[in-house]
JSON list of C-alpha atoms in Angstrom, two decimals:
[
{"chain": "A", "resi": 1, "resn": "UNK", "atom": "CA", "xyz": [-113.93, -68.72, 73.26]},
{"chain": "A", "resi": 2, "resn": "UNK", "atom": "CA", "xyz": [-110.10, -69.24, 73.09]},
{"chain": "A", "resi": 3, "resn": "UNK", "atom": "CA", "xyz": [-110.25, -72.21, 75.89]},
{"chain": "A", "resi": 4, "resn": "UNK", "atom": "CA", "xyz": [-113.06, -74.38, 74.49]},
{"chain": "A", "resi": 5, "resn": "UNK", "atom": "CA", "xyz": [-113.03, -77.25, 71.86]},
{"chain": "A", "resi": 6, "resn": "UNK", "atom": "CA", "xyz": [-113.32, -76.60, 68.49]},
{"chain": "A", "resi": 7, "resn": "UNK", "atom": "CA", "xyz": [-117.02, -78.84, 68.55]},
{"chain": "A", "resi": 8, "resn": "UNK", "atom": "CA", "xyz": [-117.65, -76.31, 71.59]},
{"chain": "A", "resi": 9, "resn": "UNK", "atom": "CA", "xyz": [-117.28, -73.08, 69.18]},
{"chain": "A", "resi": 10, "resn": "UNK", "atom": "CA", "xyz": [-118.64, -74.43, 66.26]},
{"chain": "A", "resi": 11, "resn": "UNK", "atom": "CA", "xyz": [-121.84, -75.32, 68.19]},
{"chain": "A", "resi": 12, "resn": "UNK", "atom": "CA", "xyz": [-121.72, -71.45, 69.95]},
{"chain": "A", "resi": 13, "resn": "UNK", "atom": "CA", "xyz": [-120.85, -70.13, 66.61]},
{"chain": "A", "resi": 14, "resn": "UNK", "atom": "CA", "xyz": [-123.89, -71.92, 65.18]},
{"chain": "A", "resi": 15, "resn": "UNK", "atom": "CA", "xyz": [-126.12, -71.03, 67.87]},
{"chain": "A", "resi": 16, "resn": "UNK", "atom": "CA", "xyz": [-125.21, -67.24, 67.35]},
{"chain": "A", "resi": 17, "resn": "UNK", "atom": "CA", "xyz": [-126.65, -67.05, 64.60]},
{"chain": "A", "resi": 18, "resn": "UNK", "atom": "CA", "xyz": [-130.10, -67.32, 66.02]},
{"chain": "A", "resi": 19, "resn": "UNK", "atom": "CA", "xyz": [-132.32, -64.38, 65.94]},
{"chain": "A", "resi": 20, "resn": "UNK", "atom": "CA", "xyz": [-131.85, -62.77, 69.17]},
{"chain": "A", "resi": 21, "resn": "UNK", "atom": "CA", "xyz": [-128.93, -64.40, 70.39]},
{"chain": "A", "resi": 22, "resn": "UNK", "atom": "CA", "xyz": [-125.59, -63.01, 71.15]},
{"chain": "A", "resi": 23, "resn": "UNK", "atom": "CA", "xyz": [-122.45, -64.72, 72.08]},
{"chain": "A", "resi": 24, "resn": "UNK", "atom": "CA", "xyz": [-123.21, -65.12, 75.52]},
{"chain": "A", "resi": 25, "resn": "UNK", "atom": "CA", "xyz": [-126.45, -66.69, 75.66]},
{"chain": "A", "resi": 26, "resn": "UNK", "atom": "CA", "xyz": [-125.47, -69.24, 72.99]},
{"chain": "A", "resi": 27, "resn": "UNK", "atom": "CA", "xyz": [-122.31, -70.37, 75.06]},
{"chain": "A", "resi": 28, "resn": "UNK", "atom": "CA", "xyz": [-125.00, -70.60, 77.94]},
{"chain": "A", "resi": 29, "resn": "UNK", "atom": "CA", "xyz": [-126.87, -72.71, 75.80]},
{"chain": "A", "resi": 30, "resn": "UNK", "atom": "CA", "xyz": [-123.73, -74.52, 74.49]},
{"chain": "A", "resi": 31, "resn": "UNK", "atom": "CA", "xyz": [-123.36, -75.45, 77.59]},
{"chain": "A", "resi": 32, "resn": "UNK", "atom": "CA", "xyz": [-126.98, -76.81, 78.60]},
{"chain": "A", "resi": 33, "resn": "UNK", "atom": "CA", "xyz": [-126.60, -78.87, 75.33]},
{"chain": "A", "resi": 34, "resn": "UNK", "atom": "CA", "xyz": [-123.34, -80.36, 76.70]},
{"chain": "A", "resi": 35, "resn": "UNK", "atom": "CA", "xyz": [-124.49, -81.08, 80.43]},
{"chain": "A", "resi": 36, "resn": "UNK", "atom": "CA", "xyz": [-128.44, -82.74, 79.00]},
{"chain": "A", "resi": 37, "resn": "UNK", "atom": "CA", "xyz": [-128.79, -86.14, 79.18]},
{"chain": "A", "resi": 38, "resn": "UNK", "atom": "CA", "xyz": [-127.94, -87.82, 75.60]},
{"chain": "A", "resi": 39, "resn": "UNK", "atom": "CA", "xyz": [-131.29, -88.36, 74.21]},
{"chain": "A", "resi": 40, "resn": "UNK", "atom": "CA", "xyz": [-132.16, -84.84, 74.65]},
{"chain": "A", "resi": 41, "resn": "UNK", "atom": "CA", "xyz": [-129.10, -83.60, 72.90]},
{"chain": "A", "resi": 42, "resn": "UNK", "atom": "CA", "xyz": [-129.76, -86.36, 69.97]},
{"chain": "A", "resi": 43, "resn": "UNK", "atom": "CA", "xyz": [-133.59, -85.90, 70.53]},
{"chain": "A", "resi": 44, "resn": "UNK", "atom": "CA", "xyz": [-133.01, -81.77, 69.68]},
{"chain": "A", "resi": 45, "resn": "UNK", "atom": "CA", "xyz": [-130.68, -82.60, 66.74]},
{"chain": "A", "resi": 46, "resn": "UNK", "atom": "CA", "xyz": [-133.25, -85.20, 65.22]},
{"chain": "A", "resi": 47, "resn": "UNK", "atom": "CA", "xyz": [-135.96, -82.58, 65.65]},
{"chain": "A", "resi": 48, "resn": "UNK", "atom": "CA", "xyz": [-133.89, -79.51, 63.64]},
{"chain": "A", "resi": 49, "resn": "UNK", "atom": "CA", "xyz": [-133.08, -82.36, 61.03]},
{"chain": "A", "resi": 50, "resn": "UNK", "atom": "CA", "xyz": [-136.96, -83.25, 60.70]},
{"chain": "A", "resi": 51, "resn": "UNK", "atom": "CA", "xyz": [-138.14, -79.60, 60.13]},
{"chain": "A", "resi": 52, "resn": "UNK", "atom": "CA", "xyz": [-135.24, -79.35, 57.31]},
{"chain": "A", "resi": 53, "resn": "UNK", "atom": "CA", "xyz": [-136.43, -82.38, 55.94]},
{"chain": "A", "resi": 54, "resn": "UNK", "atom": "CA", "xyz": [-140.05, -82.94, 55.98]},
{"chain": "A", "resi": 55, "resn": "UNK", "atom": "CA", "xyz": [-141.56, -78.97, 56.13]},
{"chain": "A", "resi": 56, "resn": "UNK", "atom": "CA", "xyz": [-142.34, -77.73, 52.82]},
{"chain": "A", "resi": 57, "resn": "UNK", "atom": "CA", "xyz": [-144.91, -75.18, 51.68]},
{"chain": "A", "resi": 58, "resn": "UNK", "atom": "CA", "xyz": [-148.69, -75.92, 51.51]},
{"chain": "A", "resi": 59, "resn": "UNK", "atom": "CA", "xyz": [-149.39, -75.85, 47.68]},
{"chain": "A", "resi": 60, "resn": "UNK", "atom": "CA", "xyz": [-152.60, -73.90, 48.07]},
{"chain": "A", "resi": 61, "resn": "UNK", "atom": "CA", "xyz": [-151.56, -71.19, 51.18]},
{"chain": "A", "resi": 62, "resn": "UNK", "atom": "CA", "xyz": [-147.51, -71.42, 51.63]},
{"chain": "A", "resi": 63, "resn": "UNK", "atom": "CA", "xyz": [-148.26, -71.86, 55.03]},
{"chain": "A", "resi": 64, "resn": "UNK", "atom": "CA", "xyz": [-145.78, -74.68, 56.27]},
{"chain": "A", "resi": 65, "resn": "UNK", "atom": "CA", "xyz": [-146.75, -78.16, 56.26]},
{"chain": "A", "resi": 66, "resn": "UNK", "atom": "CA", "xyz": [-146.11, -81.89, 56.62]},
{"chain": "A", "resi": 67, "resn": "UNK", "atom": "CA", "xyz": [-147.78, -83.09, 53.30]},
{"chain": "A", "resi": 68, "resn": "UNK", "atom": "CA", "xyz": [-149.09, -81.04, 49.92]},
{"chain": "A", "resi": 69, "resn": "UNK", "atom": "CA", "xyz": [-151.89, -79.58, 52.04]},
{"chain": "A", "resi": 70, "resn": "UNK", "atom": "CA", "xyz": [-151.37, -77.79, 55.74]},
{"chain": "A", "resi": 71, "resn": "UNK", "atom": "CA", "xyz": [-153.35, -79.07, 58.07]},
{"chain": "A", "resi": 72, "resn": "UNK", "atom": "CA", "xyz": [-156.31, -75.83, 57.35]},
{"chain": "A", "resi": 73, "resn": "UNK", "atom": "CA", "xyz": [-156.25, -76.54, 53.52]},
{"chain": "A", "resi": 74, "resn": "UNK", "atom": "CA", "xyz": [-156.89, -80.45, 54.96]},
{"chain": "A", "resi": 75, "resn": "UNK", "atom": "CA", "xyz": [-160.32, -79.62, 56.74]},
{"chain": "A", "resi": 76, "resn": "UNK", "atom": "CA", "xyz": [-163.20, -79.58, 55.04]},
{"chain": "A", "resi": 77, "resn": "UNK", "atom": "CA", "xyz": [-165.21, -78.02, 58.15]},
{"chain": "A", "resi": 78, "resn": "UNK", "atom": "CA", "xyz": [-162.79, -74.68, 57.25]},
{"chain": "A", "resi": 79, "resn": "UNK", "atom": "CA", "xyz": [-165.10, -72.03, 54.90]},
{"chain": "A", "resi": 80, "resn": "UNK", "atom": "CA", "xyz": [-162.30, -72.08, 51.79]},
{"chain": "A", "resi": 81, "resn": "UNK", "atom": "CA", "xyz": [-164.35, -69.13, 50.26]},
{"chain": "A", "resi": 82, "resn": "UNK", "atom": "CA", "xyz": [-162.35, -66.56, 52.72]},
{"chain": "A", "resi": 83, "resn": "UNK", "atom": "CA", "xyz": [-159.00, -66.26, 52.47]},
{"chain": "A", "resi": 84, "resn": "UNK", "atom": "CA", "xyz": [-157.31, -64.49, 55.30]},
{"chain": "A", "resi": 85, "resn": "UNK", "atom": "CA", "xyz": [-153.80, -62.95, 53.93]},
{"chain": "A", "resi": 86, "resn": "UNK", "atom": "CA", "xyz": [-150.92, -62.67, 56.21]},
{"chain": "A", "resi": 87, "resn": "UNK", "atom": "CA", "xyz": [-147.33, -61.90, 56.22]},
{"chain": "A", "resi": 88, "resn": "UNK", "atom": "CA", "xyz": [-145.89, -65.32, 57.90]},
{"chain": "A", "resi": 89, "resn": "UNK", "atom": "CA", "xyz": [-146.85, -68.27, 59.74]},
{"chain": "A", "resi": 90, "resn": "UNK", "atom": "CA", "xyz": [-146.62, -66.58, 63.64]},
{"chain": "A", "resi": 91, "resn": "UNK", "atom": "CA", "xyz": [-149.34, -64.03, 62.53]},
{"chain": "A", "resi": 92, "resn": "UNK", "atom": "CA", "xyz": [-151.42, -67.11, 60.95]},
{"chain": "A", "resi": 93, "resn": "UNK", "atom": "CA", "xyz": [-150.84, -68.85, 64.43]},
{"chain": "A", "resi": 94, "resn": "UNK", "atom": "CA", "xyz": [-151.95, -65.56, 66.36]},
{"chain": "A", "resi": 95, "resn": "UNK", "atom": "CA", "xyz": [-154.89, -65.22, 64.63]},
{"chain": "A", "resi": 96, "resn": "UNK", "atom": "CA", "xyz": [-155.97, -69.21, 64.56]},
{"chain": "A", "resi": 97, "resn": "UNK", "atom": "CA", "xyz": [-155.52, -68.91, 68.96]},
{"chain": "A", "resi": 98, "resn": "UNK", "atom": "CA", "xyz": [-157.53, -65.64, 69.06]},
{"chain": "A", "resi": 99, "resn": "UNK", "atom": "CA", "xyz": [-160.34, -68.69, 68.13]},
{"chain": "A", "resi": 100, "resn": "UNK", "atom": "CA", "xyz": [-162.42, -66.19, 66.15]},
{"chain": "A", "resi": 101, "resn": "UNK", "atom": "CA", "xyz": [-161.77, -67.27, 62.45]},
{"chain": "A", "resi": 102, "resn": "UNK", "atom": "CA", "xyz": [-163.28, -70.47, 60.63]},
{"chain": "A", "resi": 103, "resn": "UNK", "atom": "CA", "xyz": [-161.69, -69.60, 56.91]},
{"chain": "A", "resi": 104, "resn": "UNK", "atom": "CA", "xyz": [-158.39, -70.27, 55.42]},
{"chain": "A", "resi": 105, "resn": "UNK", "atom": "CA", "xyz": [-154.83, -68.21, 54.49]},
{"chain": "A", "resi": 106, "resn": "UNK", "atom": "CA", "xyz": [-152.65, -66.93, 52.08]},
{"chain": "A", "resi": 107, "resn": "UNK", "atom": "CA", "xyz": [-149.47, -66.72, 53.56]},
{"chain": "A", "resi": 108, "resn": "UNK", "atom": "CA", "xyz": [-146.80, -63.94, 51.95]},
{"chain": "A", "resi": 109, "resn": "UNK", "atom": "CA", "xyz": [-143.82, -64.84, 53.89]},
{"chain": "A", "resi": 110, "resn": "UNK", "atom": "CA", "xyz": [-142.79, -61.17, 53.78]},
{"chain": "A", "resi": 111, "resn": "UNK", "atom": "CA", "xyz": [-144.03, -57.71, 53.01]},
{"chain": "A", "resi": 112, "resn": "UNK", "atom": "CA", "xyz": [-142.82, -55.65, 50.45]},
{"chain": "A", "resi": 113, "resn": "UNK", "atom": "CA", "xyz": [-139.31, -53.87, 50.81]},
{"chain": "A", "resi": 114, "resn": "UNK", "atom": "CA", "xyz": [-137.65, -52.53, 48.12]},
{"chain": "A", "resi": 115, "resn": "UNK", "atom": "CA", "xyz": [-134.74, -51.97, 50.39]},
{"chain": "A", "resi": 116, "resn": "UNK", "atom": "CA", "xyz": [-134.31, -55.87, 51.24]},
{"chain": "A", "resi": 117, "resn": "UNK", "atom": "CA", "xyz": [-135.16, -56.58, 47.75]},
{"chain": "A", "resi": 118, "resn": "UNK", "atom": "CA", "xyz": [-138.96, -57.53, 48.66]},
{"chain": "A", "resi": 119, "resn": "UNK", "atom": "CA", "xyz": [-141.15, -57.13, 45.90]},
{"chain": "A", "resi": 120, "resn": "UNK", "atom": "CA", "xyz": [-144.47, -58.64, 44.65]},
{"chain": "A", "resi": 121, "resn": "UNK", "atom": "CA", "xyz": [-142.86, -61.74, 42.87]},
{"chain": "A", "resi": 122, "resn": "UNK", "atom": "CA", "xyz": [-140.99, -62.57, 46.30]},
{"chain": "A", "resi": 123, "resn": "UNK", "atom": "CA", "xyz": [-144.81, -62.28, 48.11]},
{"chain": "A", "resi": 124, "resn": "UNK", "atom": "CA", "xyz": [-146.88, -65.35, 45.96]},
{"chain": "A", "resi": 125, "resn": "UNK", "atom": "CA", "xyz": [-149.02, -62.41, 44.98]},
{"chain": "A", "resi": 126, "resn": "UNK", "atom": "CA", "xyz": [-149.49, -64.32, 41.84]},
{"chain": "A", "resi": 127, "resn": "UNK", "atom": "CA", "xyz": [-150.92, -67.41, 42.98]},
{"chain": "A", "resi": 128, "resn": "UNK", "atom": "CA", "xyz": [-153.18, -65.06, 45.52]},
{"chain": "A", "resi": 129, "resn": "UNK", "atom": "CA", "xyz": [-154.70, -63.66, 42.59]},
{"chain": "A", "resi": 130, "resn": "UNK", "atom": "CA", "xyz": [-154.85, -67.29, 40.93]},
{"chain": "A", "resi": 131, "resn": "UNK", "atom": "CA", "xyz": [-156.80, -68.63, 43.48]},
{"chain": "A", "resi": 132, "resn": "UNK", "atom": "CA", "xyz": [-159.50, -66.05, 44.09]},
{"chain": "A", "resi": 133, "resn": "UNK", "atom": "CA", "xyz": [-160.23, -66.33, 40.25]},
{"chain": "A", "resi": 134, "resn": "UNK", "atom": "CA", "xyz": [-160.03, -70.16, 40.19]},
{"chain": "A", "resi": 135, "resn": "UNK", "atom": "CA", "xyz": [-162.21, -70.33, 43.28]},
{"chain": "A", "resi": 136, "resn": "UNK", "atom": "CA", "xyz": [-165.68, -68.99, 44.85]},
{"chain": "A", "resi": 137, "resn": "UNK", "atom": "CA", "xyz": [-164.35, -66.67, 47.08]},
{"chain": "A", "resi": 138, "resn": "UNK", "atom": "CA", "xyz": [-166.74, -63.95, 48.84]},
{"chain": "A", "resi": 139, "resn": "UNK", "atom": "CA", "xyz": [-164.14, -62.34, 50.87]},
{"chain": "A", "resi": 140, "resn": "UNK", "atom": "CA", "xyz": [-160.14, -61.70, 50.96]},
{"chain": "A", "resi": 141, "resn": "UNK", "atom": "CA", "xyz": [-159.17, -60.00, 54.39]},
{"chain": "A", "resi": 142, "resn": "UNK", "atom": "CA", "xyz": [-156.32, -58.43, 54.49]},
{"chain": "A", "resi": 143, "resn": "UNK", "atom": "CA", "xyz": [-153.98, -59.23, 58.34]},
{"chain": "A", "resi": 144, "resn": "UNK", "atom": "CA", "xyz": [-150.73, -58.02, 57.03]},
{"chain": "A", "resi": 145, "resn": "UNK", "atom": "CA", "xyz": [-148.68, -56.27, 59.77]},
{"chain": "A", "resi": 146, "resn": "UNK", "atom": "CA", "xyz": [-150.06, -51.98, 60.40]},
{"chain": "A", "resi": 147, "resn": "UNK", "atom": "CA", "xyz": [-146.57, -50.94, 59.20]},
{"chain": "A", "resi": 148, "resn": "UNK", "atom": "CA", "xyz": [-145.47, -49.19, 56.56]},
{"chain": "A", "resi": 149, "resn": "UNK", "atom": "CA", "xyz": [-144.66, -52.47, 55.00]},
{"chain": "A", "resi": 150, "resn": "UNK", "atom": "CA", "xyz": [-147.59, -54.06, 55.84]},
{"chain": "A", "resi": 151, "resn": "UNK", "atom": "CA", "xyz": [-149.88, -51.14, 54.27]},
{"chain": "A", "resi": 152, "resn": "UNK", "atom": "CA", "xyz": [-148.11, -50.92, 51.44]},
{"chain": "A", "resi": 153, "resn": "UNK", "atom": "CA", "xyz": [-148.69, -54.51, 50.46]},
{"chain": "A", "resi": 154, "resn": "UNK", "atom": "CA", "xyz": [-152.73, -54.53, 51.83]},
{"chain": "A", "resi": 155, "resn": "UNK", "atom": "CA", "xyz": [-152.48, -51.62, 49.03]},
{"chain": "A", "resi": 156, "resn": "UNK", "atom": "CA", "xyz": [-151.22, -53.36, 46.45]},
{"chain": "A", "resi": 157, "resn": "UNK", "atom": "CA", "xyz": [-153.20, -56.57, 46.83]},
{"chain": "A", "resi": 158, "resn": "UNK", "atom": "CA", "xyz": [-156.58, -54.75, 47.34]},
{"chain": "A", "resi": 159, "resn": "UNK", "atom": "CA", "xyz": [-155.44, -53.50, 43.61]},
{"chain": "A", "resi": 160, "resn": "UNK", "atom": "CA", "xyz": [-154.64, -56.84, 42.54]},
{"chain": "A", "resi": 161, "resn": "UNK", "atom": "CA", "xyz": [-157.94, -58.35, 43.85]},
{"chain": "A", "resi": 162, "resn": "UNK", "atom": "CA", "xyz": [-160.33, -55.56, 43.35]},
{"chain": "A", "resi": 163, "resn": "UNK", "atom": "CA", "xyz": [-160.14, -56.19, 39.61]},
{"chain": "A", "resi": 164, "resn": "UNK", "atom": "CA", "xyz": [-161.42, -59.67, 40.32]},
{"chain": "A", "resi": 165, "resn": "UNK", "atom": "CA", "xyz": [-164.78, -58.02, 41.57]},
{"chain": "A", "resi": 166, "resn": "UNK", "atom": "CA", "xyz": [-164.65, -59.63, 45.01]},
{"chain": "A", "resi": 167, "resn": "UNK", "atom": "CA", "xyz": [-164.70, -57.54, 48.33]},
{"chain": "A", "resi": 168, "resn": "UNK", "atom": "CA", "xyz": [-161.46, -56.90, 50.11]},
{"chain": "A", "resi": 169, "resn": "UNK", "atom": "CA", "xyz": [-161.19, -55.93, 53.51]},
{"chain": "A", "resi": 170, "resn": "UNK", "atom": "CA", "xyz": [-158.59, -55.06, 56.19]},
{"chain": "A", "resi": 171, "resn": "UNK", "atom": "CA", "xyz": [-158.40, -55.73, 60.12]},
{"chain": "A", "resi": 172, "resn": "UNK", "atom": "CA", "xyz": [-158.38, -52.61, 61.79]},
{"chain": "A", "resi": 173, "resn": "UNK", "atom": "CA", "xyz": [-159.81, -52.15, 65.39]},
{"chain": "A", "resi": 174, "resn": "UNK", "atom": "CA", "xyz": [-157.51, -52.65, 68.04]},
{"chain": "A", "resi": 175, "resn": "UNK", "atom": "CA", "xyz": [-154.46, -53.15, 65.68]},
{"chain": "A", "resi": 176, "resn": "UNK", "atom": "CA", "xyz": [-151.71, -49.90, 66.74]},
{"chain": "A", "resi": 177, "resn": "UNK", "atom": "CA", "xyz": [-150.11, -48.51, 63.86]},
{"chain": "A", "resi": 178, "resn": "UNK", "atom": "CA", "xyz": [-146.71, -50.06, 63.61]},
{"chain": "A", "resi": 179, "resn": "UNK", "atom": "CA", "xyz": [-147.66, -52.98, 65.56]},
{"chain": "A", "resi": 180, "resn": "UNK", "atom": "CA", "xyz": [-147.12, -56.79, 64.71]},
{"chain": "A", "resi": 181, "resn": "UNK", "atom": "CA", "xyz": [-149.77, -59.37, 64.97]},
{"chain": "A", "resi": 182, "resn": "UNK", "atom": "CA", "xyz": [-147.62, -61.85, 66.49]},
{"chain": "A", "resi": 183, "resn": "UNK", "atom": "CA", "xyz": [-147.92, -59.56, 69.95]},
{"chain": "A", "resi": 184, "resn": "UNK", "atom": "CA", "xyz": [-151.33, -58.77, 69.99]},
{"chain": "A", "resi": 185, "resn": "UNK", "atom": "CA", "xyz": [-154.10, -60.62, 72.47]},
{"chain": "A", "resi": 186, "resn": "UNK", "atom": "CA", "xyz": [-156.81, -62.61, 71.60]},
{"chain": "A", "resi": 187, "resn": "UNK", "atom": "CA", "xyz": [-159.12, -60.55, 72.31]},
{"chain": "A", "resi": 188, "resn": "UNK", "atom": "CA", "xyz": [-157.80, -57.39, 70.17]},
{"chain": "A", "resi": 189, "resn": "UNK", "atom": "CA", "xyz": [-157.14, -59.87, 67.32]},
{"chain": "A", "resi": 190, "resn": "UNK", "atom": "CA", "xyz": [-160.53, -61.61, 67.63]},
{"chain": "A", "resi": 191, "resn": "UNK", "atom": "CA", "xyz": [-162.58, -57.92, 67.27]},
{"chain": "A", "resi": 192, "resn": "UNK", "atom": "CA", "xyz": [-160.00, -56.48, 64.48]},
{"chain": "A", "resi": 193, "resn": "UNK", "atom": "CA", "xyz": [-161.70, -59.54, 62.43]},
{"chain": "A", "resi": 194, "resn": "UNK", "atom": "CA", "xyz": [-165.13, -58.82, 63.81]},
{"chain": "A", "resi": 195, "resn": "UNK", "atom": "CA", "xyz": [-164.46, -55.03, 62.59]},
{"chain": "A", "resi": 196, "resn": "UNK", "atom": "CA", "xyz": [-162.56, -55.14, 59.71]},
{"chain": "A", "resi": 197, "resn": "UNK", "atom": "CA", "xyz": [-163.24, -52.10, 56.97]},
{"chain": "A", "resi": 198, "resn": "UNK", "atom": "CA", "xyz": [-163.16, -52.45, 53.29]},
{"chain": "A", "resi": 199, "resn": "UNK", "atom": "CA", "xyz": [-160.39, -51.82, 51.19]},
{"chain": "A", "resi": 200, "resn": "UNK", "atom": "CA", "xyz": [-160.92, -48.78, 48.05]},
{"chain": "A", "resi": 201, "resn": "UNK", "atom": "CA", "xyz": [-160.42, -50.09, 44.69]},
{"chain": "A", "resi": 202, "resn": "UNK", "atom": "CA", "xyz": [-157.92, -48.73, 42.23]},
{"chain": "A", "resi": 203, "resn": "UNK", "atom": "CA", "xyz": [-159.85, -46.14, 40.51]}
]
């Protein structure tokens, strides 16, 4: 990058640090910005400086949102007594295209991983638990990723929420081991809702 400006590198540099791109593809994107007409340059720099500024968490599901409430928490048509749990916003968007659930979220934003410093009080596990014994809830299903990770926190919340005496379930059917939700058709994600098995309580 010796030759080019320093705006030129900072805006590469910057750019590298998106997931999934390397030095190369943000120079060729660098240079897109540079060539685009100026109201799509200033158009995509008011649009990152909107997100930063107006997205905050839902207060009732952490999923992201405009106002207090996401736009799910907002409708009144949604059935608020199941609560679908997932680990991030994609895998709440995957499920909400496969068109086969009318309920609301919980939304982790993670899994637990003690390596990365995960653990419960990073997950709003707390407020999870908070809600289903504030609320008349009939179900909690359980969409976390069919990892290790993912398992591991299903376990730990089926724990948490069996002592509450409502059912807990998890997706299963269709869903590979090791998979994430965010890849998986609509049709696979629509029947590992339809099928989803019941989670054992702590003994």
């Amino acid at each position: 990058m010796a030759g080019y400006a320093l705006p030129i590198k900072r805006l590469i540099a910057e750019l590298g640090k998106l997931p999934g791109i390397g030095e190369k593809t943000a120079t060729r994107l660098a240079m897109h910005i540079l060539r685009a007409p100026e109201d799509d340059a200033r158009g995509l720099a008011d649009s990152i400086a909107d997100v930063r500024n107006t997205i905050r968490f839902c207060s009732v599901c952490y999923n992201f949102a405009e106002a207090e409430l996401c736009n799910i928490c907002r409708d009144s048509a949604r059935d608020s007594s199941l609560i679908c749990v997932v680990e991030d916003p994609d895998a709440l968007m995957a499920i909400e295209e496969s068109g086969s659930y009318s309920g609301t979220y919980h939304v982790l934003h993670g899994a637990l991983s003690p390596l990365d410093g995960i653990g419960p009080e990073q997950l709003h596990l707390r407020e999870l638990v908070d809600r289903v014994r504030e609320h008349s809830v009939r179900e909690v299903i359980l969409a976390t990723n069919p990892n290790v990770s993912g398992e591991s926190t299903a376990l730990l919340i089926a724990r948490m929420i069996g002592k509450l005496d409502v059912p807990v379930t998890r997706i299963a059917q269709g869903v590979p081991m090791g998979g994430d939700l965010r890849y998986l058709d609509r049709m696979t994600l629509s029947k590992s809702l339809e099928f989803r098995r019941g989670m054992e309580k702590e003994p």
